[in-house]
mmCIF file of C-alpha atoms and ligand atoms in Angstrom:
data_model
loop_
_atom_site.group_PDB
_atom_site.id
_atom_site.type_symbol
_atom_site.label_atom_id
_atom_site.label_comp_id
_atom_site.label_asym_id
_atom_site.label_seq_id
_atom_site.Cartn_x
_atom_site.Cartn_y
_atom_site.Cartn_z
ATOM 1 C CA UNK A 27 0.430 -0.079 -0.302
ATOM 2 C CA UNK A 28 1.579 3.166 -0.679
ATOM 3 C CA UNK A 29 3.478 5.680 1.911
ATOM 4 C CA UNK A 30 4.015 8.596 2.653
ATOM 5 C CA UNK A 31 6.724 9.449 0.818
ATOM 6 C CA UNK A 32 9.203 10.235 4.632
ATOM 7 C CA UNK A 33 8.437 6.210 5.242
ATOM 8 C CA UNK A 34 11.209 4.857 3.132
ATOM 9 C CA UNK A 35 14.562 6.238 3.891
ATOM 10 C CA UNK A 36 13.484 8.449 7.980
ATOM 11 C CA UNK A 37 12.214 5.365 9.525
ATOM 12 C CA UNK A 38 14.380 2.768 11.228
ATOM 13 C CA UNK A 39 10.956 0.860 11.688
ATOM 14 C CA UNK A 40 7.460 0.850 11.186
ATOM 15 C CA UNK A 41 6.919 2.800 14.226
ATOM 16 C CA UNK A 42 4.633 5.746 15.760
ATOM 17 C CA UNK A 43 4.464 6.307 19.290
ATOM 18 C CA UNK A 44 1.305 7.416 19.342
ATOM 19 C CA UNK A 45 0.190 10.341 21.224
ATOM 20 C CA UNK A 46 -1.129 10.506 24.518
ATOM 21 C CA UNK A 47 -2.868 13.405 26.614
ATOM 22 C CA UNK A 48 -0.665 15.160 29.518
ATOM 23 C CA UNK A 49 2.642 12.210 28.897
ATOM 24 C CA UNK A 50 3.790 12.879 25.128
ATOM 25 C CA UNK A 51 5.804 16.196 24.694
ATOM 26 C CA UNK A 52 8.745 17.226 22.701
ATOM 27 C CA UNK A 53 10.823 15.440 25.280
ATOM 28 C CA UNK A 54 9.905 11.587 24.553
ATOM 29 C CA UNK A 55 9.078 13.595 20.541
ATOM 30 C CA UNK A 56 12.312 13.742 19.698
ATOM 31 C CA UNK A 57 14.057 11.207 21.744
ATOM 32 C CA UNK A 58 11.163 9.130 19.730
ATOM 33 C CA UNK A 59 12.403 11.200 15.936
ATOM 34 C CA UNK A 60 16.251 11.090 17.527
ATOM 35 C CA UNK A 61 15.257 6.352 17.683
ATOM 36 C CA UNK A 62 13.771 6.973 13.987
ATOM 37 C CA UNK A 63 10.799 6.266 15.221
ATOM 38 C CA UNK A 64 8.122 8.841 14.862
ATOM 39 C CA UNK A 65 7.204 10.971 18.375
ATOM 40 C CA UNK A 66 4.086 13.070 18.457
ATOM 41 C CA UNK A 67 2.372 14.720 20.864
ATOM 42 C CA UNK A 68 -1.169 16.201 22.106
ATOM 43 C CA UNK A 69 -1.848 19.896 20.965
ATOM 44 C CA UNK A 70 -3.772 19.824 24.039
ATOM 45 C CA UNK A 71 -0.946 18.656 26.772
ATOM 46 C CA UNK A 72 0.021 22.772 26.306
ATOM 47 C CA UNK A 73 -2.313 24.545 28.631
ATOM 48 C CA UNK A 74 -2.364 27.388 25.881
ATOM 49 C CA UNK A 75 -1.371 28.251 21.569
ATOM 50 C CA UNK A 76 1.094 30.296 22.451
ATOM 51 C CA UNK A 77 2.454 27.402 24.419
ATOM 52 C CA UNK A 78 1.932 24.965 21.630
ATOM 53 C CA UNK A 79 3.902 27.604 19.198
ATOM 54 C CA UNK A 80 7.312 26.898 21.474
ATOM 55 C CA UNK A 81 6.750 23.525 21.643
ATOM 56 C CA UNK A 82 6.378 23.844 17.314
ATOM 57 C CA UNK A 83 9.579 25.687 17.595
ATOM 58 C CA UNK A 84 11.344 23.276 20.569
ATOM 59 C CA UNK A 85 10.913 20.409 18.105
ATOM 60 C CA UNK A 86 11.767 21.741 14.159
ATOM 61 C CA UNK A 87 15.501 23.274 16.324
ATOM 62 C CA UNK A 88 15.557 20.016 18.205
ATOM 63 C CA UNK A 89 15.908 18.031 14.758
ATOM 64 C CA UNK A 90 18.482 20.876 12.575
ATOM 65 C CA UNK A 91 19.871 19.722 15.645
ATOM 66 C CA UNK A 92 20.651 16.294 15.335
ATOM 67 C CA UNK A 93 20.351 16.388 11.336
ATOM 68 C CA UNK A 94 23.017 18.405 12.023
ATOM 69 C CA UNK A 95 24.918 16.347 14.132
ATOM 70 C CA UNK A 96 23.569 12.477 12.814
ATOM 71 C CA UNK A 97 24.312 13.821 9.110
ATOM 72 C CA UNK A 98 23.710 9.406 9.015
ATOM 73 C CA UNK A 99 20.718 8.401 11.231
ATOM 74 C CA UNK A 100 17.258 7.991 10.641
ATOM 75 C CA UNK A 101 15.993 10.598 11.775
ATOM 76 C CA UNK A 102 12.332 9.990 11.586
ATOM 77 C CA UNK A 103 9.721 13.367 11.495
ATOM 78 C CA UNK A 104 7.264 13.991 14.146
ATOM 79 C CA UNK A 105 3.089 14.510 14.219
ATOM 80 C CA UNK A 106 0.915 16.690 16.494
ATOM 81 C CA UNK A 107 -2.744 15.474 17.765
ATOM 82 C CA UNK A 108 -5.450 17.762 16.565
ATOM 83 C CA UNK A 109 -9.338 17.288 18.786
ATOM 84 C CA UNK A 110 -11.088 18.695 15.967
ATOM 85 C CA UNK A 111 -14.412 18.826 17.805
ATOM 86 C CA UNK A 112 -16.602 21.813 19.347
ATOM 87 C CA UNK A 113 -15.495 21.206 22.747
ATOM 88 C CA UNK A 114 -11.921 22.008 21.955
ATOM 89 C CA UNK A 115 -11.777 25.632 20.876
ATOM 90 C CA UNK A 116 -8.354 25.609 20.228
ATOM 91 C CA UNK A 117 -8.709 23.518 17.116
ATOM 92 C CA UNK A 118 -8.360 26.145 14.104
ATOM 93 C CA UNK A 119 -5.543 28.105 15.996
ATOM 94 C CA UNK A 120 -3.932 25.687 16.663
ATOM 95 C CA UNK A 121 -3.661 24.534 13.088
ATOM 96 C CA UNK A 122 -2.712 27.597 11.624
ATOM 97 C CA UNK A 123 0.487 26.871 14.326
ATOM 98 C CA UNK A 124 0.794 24.174 13.035
ATOM 99 C CA UNK A 125 0.910 25.534 9.277
ATOM 100 C CA UNK A 126 2.925 28.031 9.939
ATOM 101 C CA UNK A 127 5.633 25.506 11.311
ATOM 102 C CA UNK A 128 5.070 23.026 8.709
ATOM 103 C CA UNK A 129 4.237 20.657 10.826
ATOM 104 C CA UNK A 130 4.925 16.616 9.080
ATOM 105 C CA UNK A 131 2.199 15.129 10.193
ATOM 106 C CA UNK A 132 -1.174 15.965 11.977
ATOM 107 C CA UNK A 133 -2.976 13.068 13.294
ATOM 108 C CA UNK A 134 -7.072 14.214 13.787
ATOM 109 C CA UNK A 135 -9.272 12.896 16.271
ATOM 110 C CA UNK A 136 -13.395 12.845 16.515
ATOM 111 C CA UNK A 137 -13.327 15.335 13.111
ATOM 112 C CA UNK A 138 -11.871 14.116 9.977
ATOM 113 C CA UNK A 139 -12.491 18.218 7.867
ATOM 114 C CA UNK A 140 -11.200 18.073 4.501
ATOM 115 C CA UNK A 141 -10.116 21.963 5.736
ATOM 116 C CA UNK A 142 -7.225 20.338 7.653
ATOM 117 C CA UNK A 143 -6.609 18.055 5.035
ATOM 118 C CA UNK A 144 -6.667 21.303 2.634
ATOM 119 C CA UNK A 145 -4.544 23.260 5.826
ATOM 120 C CA UNK A 146 -2.059 20.403 5.329
ATOM 121 C CA UNK A 147 -1.196 19.420 2.116
ATOM 122 C CA UNK A 148 -0.520 23.442 1.642
ATOM 123 C CA UNK A 149 2.945 22.415 3.103
ATOM 124 C CA UNK A 150 3.453 18.927 2.814
ATOM 125 C CA UNK A 151 2.000 17.709 5.382
ATOM 126 C CA UNK A 152 0.181 14.880 5.692
ATOM 127 C CA UNK A 153 -2.719 14.089 7.426
ATOM 128 C CA UNK A 154 -3.765 10.882 9.506
ATOM 129 C CA UNK A 155 -7.203 10.351 11.486
ATOM 130 C CA UNK A 156 -7.508 8.257 13.824
ATOM 131 C CA UNK A 157 -10.895 5.765 13.773
ATOM 132 C CA UNK A 158 -12.831 2.406 16.021
ATOM 133 C CA UNK A 159 -14.628 0.772 12.709
ATOM 134 C CA UNK A 160 -15.805 1.596 8.483
ATOM 135 C CA UNK A 161 -17.845 4.172 9.088
ATOM 136 C CA UNK A 162 -16.143 6.855 10.072
ATOM 137 C CA UNK A 163 -12.748 5.476 8.272
ATOM 138 C CA UNK A 164 -15.109 5.875 5.357
ATOM 139 C CA UNK A 165 -16.033 9.535 6.482
ATOM 140 C CA UNK A 166 -12.158 10.622 6.533
ATOM 141 C CA UNK A 167 -11.233 9.072 3.410
ATOM 142 C CA UNK A 168 -13.737 11.403 2.107
ATOM 143 C CA UNK A 169 -12.166 14.220 3.175
ATOM 144 C CA UNK A 170 -8.706 12.826 2.212
ATOM 145 C CA UNK A 171 -6.929 12.173 4.416
ATOM 146 C CA UNK A 172 -3.544 10.287 3.711
ATOM 147 C CA UNK A 173 -4.058 7.880 6.384
ATOM 148 C CA UNK A 174 -6.277 6.025 8.424
ATOM 149 C CA UNK A 175 -6.021 5.049 12.038
ATOM 150 C CA UNK A 176 -7.285 1.449 13.221
ATOM 151 C CA UNK A 177 -7.746 2.302 16.719
ATOM 152 C CA UNK A 178 -9.600 -2.081 17.965
ATOM 153 C CA UNK A 179 -10.490 -3.594 20.996
ATOM 154 C CA UNK A 180 -7.332 -3.322 23.959
ATOM 155 C CA UNK A 181 -6.275 -0.079 22.878
ATOM 156 C CA UNK A 182 -5.530 2.625 25.434
ATOM 157 C CA UNK A 183 -6.931 6.314 25.479
ATOM 158 C CA UNK A 184 -10.714 6.076 23.512
ATOM 159 C CA UNK A 185 -9.755 3.014 22.338
ATOM 160 C CA UNK A 186 -11.989 0.951 20.022
ATOM 161 C CA UNK A 187 -14.263 -2.625 20.064
ATOM 162 C CA UNK A 188 -13.127 -4.007 17.123
ATOM 163 C CA UNK A 189 -10.787 -7.001 16.560
ATOM 164 C CA UNK A 190 -7.548 -5.721 15.012
ATOM 165 C CA UNK A 191 -8.561 -8.467 12.393
ATOM 166 C CA UNK A 192 -11.418 -7.343 11.601
ATOM 167 C CA UNK A 193 -11.410 -3.765 11.764
ATOM 168 C CA UNK A 194 -8.337 -2.992 10.017
ATOM 169 C CA UNK A 195 -9.773 -5.470 6.859
ATOM 170 C CA UNK A 196 -13.102 -3.475 6.623
ATOM 171 C CA UNK A 197 -10.788 -0.052 6.469
ATOM 172 C CA UNK A 198 -8.856 -1.468 3.454
ATOM 173 C CA UNK A 199 -12.803 -2.832 1.547
ATOM 174 C CA UNK A 200 -12.905 1.924 2.205
ATOM 175 C CA UNK A 201 -9.577 3.132 2.028
ATOM 176 C CA UNK A 202 -6.698 2.972 -0.402
ATOM 177 C CA UNK A 203 -4.038 4.796 1.536
ATOM 178 C CA UNK A 204 -1.823 4.402 4.434
ATOM 179 C CA UNK A 205 -3.646 1.725 7.372
ATOM 180 C CA UNK A 206 -1.942 2.012 11.183
ATOM 181 C CA UNK A 207 -2.887 -0.653 13.322
ATOM 182 C CA UNK A 208 -3.622 0.155 17.335
ATOM 183 C CA UNK A 209 -4.220 -1.899 19.945
ATOM 184 C CA UNK A 210 -2.093 -3.267 22.929
ATOM 185 C CA UNK A 211 0.842 -3.396 20.507
ATOM 186 C CA UNK A 212 4.084 -4.117 22.204
ATOM 187 C CA UNK A 213 6.824 -6.028 21.090
ATOM 188 C CA UNK A 214 8.187 -5.936 17.923
ATOM 189 C CA UNK A 215 6.821 -9.225 16.594
ATOM 190 C CA UNK A 216 3.735 -7.277 16.670
ATOM 191 C CA UNK A 217 4.947 -4.190 14.130
ATOM 192 C CA UNK A 218 4.965 -7.332 11.948
ATOM 193 C CA UNK A 219 2.006 -9.061 12.793
ATOM 194 C CA UNK A 220 0.395 -5.218 11.966
ATOM 195 C CA UNK A 221 2.464 -5.615 8.737
ATOM 196 C CA UNK A 222 1.134 -9.060 7.682
ATOM 197 C CA UNK A 223 -2.227 -8.120 8.213
ATOM 198 C CA UNK A 224 -2.505 -5.574 5.875
ATOM 199 C CA UNK A 225 -0.748 -1.997 7.691
ATOM 200 C CA UNK A 226 1.919 -0.293 6.363
ATOM 201 C CA UNK A 227 2.757 1.514 9.918
ATOM 202 C CA UNK A 228 1.849 0.612 13.976
ATOM 203 C CA UNK A 229 0.668 3.148 16.378
ATOM 204 C CA UNK A 230 1.617 2.103 20.313
ATOM 205 C CA UNK A 231 1.044 3.888 22.748
ATOM 206 C CA UNK A 232 1.004 2.477 26.146
ATOM 207 C CA UNK A 233 3.837 0.977 25.230
ATOM 208 C CA UNK A 234 5.793 4.843 25.373
ATOM 209 C CA UNK A 235 3.949 5.723 28.934
ATOM 210 C CA UNK A 236 6.586 3.143 31.004
ATOM 211 C CA UNK A 237 9.430 5.689 29.517
ATOM 212 C CA UNK A 238 12.141 7.879 30.839
ATOM 213 C CA UNK A 239 10.890 10.382 28.601
ATOM 214 C CA UNK A 240 7.411 9.883 29.327
ATOM 215 C CA UNK A 241 5.489 12.894 31.373
ATOM 216 C CA UNK A 242 3.487 9.869 33.282
ATOM 217 C CA UNK A 243 4.610 9.689 37.804
ATOM 218 C CA UNK A 244 6.262 6.831 38.819
ATOM 219 C CA UNK A 245 3.271 5.605 40.269
ATOM 220 C CA UNK A 246 1.582 5.379 37.418
ATOM 221 C CA UNK A 247 4.133 4.202 35.877
ATOM 222 C CA UNK A 248 4.061 1.070 38.493
ATOM 223 C CA UNK A 249 1.000 0.726 38.063
ATOM 224 C CA UNK A 250 1.123 -0.381 34.544
ATOM 225 C CA UNK A 251 3.818 -2.576 35.879
ATOM 226 C CA UNK A 252 1.214 -4.050 38.321
ATOM 227 C CA UNK A 253 -1.177 -4.373 35.751
ATOM 228 C CA UNK A 254 -2.748 -7.194 34.229
ATOM 229 C CA UNK A 255 -4.934 -6.993 30.560
ATOM 230 C CA UNK A 256 -8.438 -7.959 33.184
ATOM 231 C CA UNK A 257 -8.157 -4.780 34.717
ATOM 232 C CA UNK A 258 -8.428 -2.273 31.997
ATOM 233 C CA UNK A 259 -12.210 -1.444 32.126
ATOM 234 C CA UNK A 260 -13.261 0.351 29.143
ATOM 235 C CA UNK A 261 -16.389 3.107 29.990
ATOM 236 C CA UNK A 262 -17.586 5.924 29.711
ATOM 237 C CA UNK A 263 -17.683 7.081 33.555
ATOM 238 C CA UNK A 264 -14.497 9.455 32.474
ATOM 239 C CA UNK A 265 -14.853 11.462 29.247
ATOM 240 C CA UNK A 266 -18.306 10.472 28.719
ATOM 241 C CA UNK A 267 -17.535 8.775 25.806
ATOM 242 C CA UNK A 268 -15.953 4.962 26.450
ATOM 243 C CA UNK A 269 -12.487 4.586 27.172
ATOM 244 C CA UNK A 270 -9.671 2.822 28.709
ATOM 245 C CA UNK A 271 -8.619 2.796 32.929
ATOM 246 C CA UNK A 272 -6.711 1.128 35.013
ATOM 247 C CA UNK A 273 -9.301 -0.277 37.562
ATOM 248 C CA UNK A 274 -7.298 0.379 40.650
ATOM 249 C CA UNK A 275 -6.798 4.321 39.438
ATOM 250 C CA UNK A 276 -11.051 4.517 38.975
ATOM 251 C CA UNK A 277 -11.497 2.237 42.427
ATOM 252 C CA UNK A 278 -8.321 5.055 44.581
ATOM 253 C CA UNK A 279 -11.373 8.424 43.122
ATOM 254 C CA UNK A 280 -13.960 6.560 44.108
ATOM 255 C CA UNK A 281 -15.945 5.433 40.930
ATOM 256 C CA UNK A 282 -17.992 2.193 41.902
ATOM 257 C CA UNK A 283 -16.633 -0.445 40.314
ATOM 258 C CA UNK A 284 -19.662 -2.453 40.449
ATOM 259 C CA UNK A 285 -21.615 -0.044 38.208
ATOM 260 C CA UNK A 286 -19.295 0.444 35.792
ATOM 261 C CA UNK A 287 -18.660 -3.999 35.080
ATOM 262 C CA UNK A 288 -22.105 -3.595 33.939
ATOM 263 C CA UNK A 289 -21.917 -2.747 30.171
ATOM 264 C CA UNK A 290 -25.125 -1.160 29.159
ATOM 265 C CA UNK A 291 -26.969 0.420 31.948
ATOM 266 C CA UNK A 292 -24.606 3.320 32.971
ATOM 267 C CA UNK A 293 -26.282 6.248 31.855
ATOM 268 C CA UNK A 294 -23.573 9.402 31.516
ATOM 269 C CA UNK A 295 -24.033 10.100 28.094
ATOM 270 C CA UNK A 296 -22.076 9.511 25.262
ATOM 271 C CA UNK A 297 -20.666 12.853 24.969
ATOM 272 C CA UNK A 298 -17.093 14.343 25.333
ATOM 273 C CA UNK A 299 -16.601 16.751 28.777
ATOM 274 C CA UNK A 300 -15.602 20.371 27.755
ATOM 275 C CA UNK A 301 -11.260 20.049 27.705
ATOM 276 C CA UNK A 302 -11.006 21.445 31.199
ATOM 277 C CA UNK A 303 -12.574 18.938 33.293
ATOM 278 C CA UNK A 304 -11.185 16.347 30.621
ATOM 279 C CA UNK A 305 -7.624 17.418 32.520
ATOM 280 C CA UNK A 306 -8.291 17.215 35.759
ATOM 281 C CA UNK A 307 -10.411 13.620 35.883
ATOM 282 C CA UNK A 308 -6.870 12.042 32.937
ATOM 283 C CA UNK A 309 -5.386 14.058 36.055
ATOM 284 C CA UNK A 310 -6.100 11.308 38.733
ATOM 285 C CA UNK A 311 -7.459 8.164 36.790
ATOM 286 C CA UNK A 312 -5.361 6.777 34.429
ATOM 287 C CA UNK A 313 -5.732 5.932 31.442
ATOM 288 C CA UNK A 314 -3.978 2.563 29.798
ATOM 289 C CA UNK A 315 -4.324 -0.198 26.702
ATOM 290 C CA UNK A 316 -4.620 -4.001 27.806
ATOM 291 C CA UNK A 317 -0.888 -4.038 27.024
ATOM 292 C CA UNK A 318 0.062 -3.341 30.307
ATOM 293 C CA UNK A 319 -0.082 -7.139 31.034
ATOM 294 C CA UNK A 320 3.467 -6.904 28.366
ATOM 295 C CA UNK A 321 4.871 -4.375 29.597
ATOM 296 C CA UNK A 322 7.135 -5.098 33.020
ATOM 297 C CA UNK A 323 10.077 -2.348 32.989
ATOM 298 C CA UNK A 324 9.808 1.747 32.712
ATOM 299 C CA UNK A 325 13.202 1.445 30.215
ATOM 300 C CA UNK A 326 14.067 4.963 27.766
ATOM 301 C CA UNK A 327 13.586 5.570 24.246
ATOM 302 C CA UNK A 328 16.337 4.404 22.703
ATOM 303 C CA UNK A 329 16.527 1.241 24.798
ATOM 304 C CA UNK A 330 13.207 0.486 24.648
ATOM 305 C CA UNK A 331 12.952 0.562 20.063
ATOM 306 C CA UNK A 332 16.881 -0.968 20.313
ATOM 307 C CA UNK A 333 14.797 -4.013 21.296
ATOM 308 C CA UNK A 334 11.731 -3.283 19.418
ATOM 309 C CA UNK A 335 14.196 -3.538 16.611
ATOM 310 C CA UNK A 336 14.872 -7.123 17.627
ATOM 311 C CA UNK A 337 12.113 -8.403 18.313
ATOM 312 C CA UNK A 338 11.034 -7.066 14.385
ATOM 313 C CA UNK A 339 13.840 -8.592 12.776
ATOM 314 C CA UNK A 340 14.397 -12.541 15.324
ATOM 315 C CA UNK A 341 10.281 -12.382 13.882
ATOM 316 C CA UNK A 342 10.926 -11.616 11.116
ATOM 317 C CA UNK A 343 13.631 -14.242 10.345
ATOM 318 C CA UNK A 344 11.346 -16.711 12.320
ATOM 319 C CA UNK A 345 9.309 -16.741 9.266
ATOM 320 C CA UNK A 346 11.389 -16.684 6.671
ATOM 321 C CA UNK A 347 13.282 -19.739 7.110
HETATM 322 C C1 FMN B 613 -2.454 8.382 29.024
HETATM 323 C C2 FMN B 613 -3.436 8.371 27.361
HETATM 324 C C3 FMN B 613 -3.468 9.018 26.297
HETATM 325 C C4 FMN B 613 -3.970 9.038 24.945
HETATM 326 N N1 FMN B 613 -4.044 10.892 24.489
HETATM 327 C C5 FMN B 613 -4.838 10.871 23.724
HETATM 328 C C6 FMN B 613 -4.977 12.954 22.684
HETATM 329 O O1 FMN B 613 -4.824 13.159 23.460
HETATM 330 N N2 FMN B 613 -4.999 12.262 21.846
HETATM 331 C C7 FMN B 613 -5.631 10.651 20.883
HETATM 332 O O2 FMN B 613 -5.703 10.930 19.746
HETATM 333 N N3 FMN B 613 -5.844 9.698 21.081
HETATM 334 C C8 FMN B 613 -5.086 9.527 22.887
HETATM 335 N N4 FMN B 613 -4.769 9.005 23.015
HETATM 336 C C9 FMN B 613 -4.929 6.654 21.975
HETATM 337 C C10 FMN B 613 -3.030 7.349 21.790
HETATM 338 O O3 FMN B 613 -2.921 7.676 20.739
HETATM 339 C C11 FMN B 613 -3.080 5.819 20.597
HETATM 340 O O4 FMN B 613 -3.978 5.351 20.323
HETATM 341 C C12 FMN B 613 -3.751 4.569 22.140
HETATM 342 O O5 FMN B 613 -2.559 4.299 23.117
HETATM 343 C C13 FMN B 613 -3.376 2.985 21.429
HETATM 344 O O6 FMN B 613 -3.574 1.770 21.515
HETATM 345 P P1 FMN B 613 -2.484 1.542 22.744
HETATM 346 O O7 FMN B 613 -2.206 1.762 24.233
HETATM 347 O O8 FMN B 613 -3.217 0.035 23.191
HETATM 348 O O9 FMN B 613 -0.757 0.780 22.725
HETATM 349 C C14 FMN B 613 -4.406 7.821 24.630
HETATM 350 C C15 FMN B 613 -3.787 6.672 25.549
HETATM 351 C C16 FMN B 613 -3.362 6.592 25.735
HETATM 352 C C17 FMN B 613 -2.798 5.352 26.497
#
């Protein structure tokens, strides 16, 4: 399948470290780009558009320095996540800043707007849009996005409920651009499996919370190490729309687990909360995907990517002999 022009010569693994609310910033994104995988952060991780612009300047300067210092290395481009929704009054102003600073990849969530695609294409950037079902993938295709992120069951954040094998095929039926697969990917062999399934790039969130460059506090990282996949509760109770949270942090915040575990009996409504309320909620109730069961350490991005590369290569070798 076609890949954006940056793929061939700038990535050392077909991988994006996914944007995460309150977790990813320029430190994590730059560390990822330095290792040859796409690093990212949500624009909303800065409280104002002015602060966000400072991050964009930091990224562009940081990448320039890395390229100068390591002309032979695969320095990957970075991505910014924009929540395109009426609950985010900043998205247009933030988009203008992305155009001004020519952010190479824009990842849109919730709304797939042709306005964003037009603006980003004007300077040669690409737009990836995340979806949890075929209907939204079709809408994204109509809006002209370059890539669709299949957020499957078990993912961290606003996860989907569809099995990845089914979701990738369903998206391919309606979209012939780049497909990215998200949901529980933690190892190098998972990246290869995503490619075997028909995805062009893998998309990992939770695994990168437990890196030294993430903004997560130690207790959050420790909870990930201690959690099993069965500890991940997918509920609309925190955000208004369903998202994945660790049971232990829901309990600590006083949620009634008996109610949360009864699917369909909660009446919180399917409306996303205002962004300030989201920030307060996600600070105390910690999101993670089912991949927590595969995470037993906190390592630097350099060590993690090196391990992922080894696992990827040995899985390839195993399959090709
Ligand atoms: C703590 C956390 C915060 C997240 N915040 C965002 C966000 O702000 N915007 C977004 O598009 N996705 C967000 N996500 C989803 C990730 O970008 C990605 O789709 C997901 O983590 C992939 O699944 P995995 O965690 O199982 O690897 C978040 C995920 C987590 C775990």
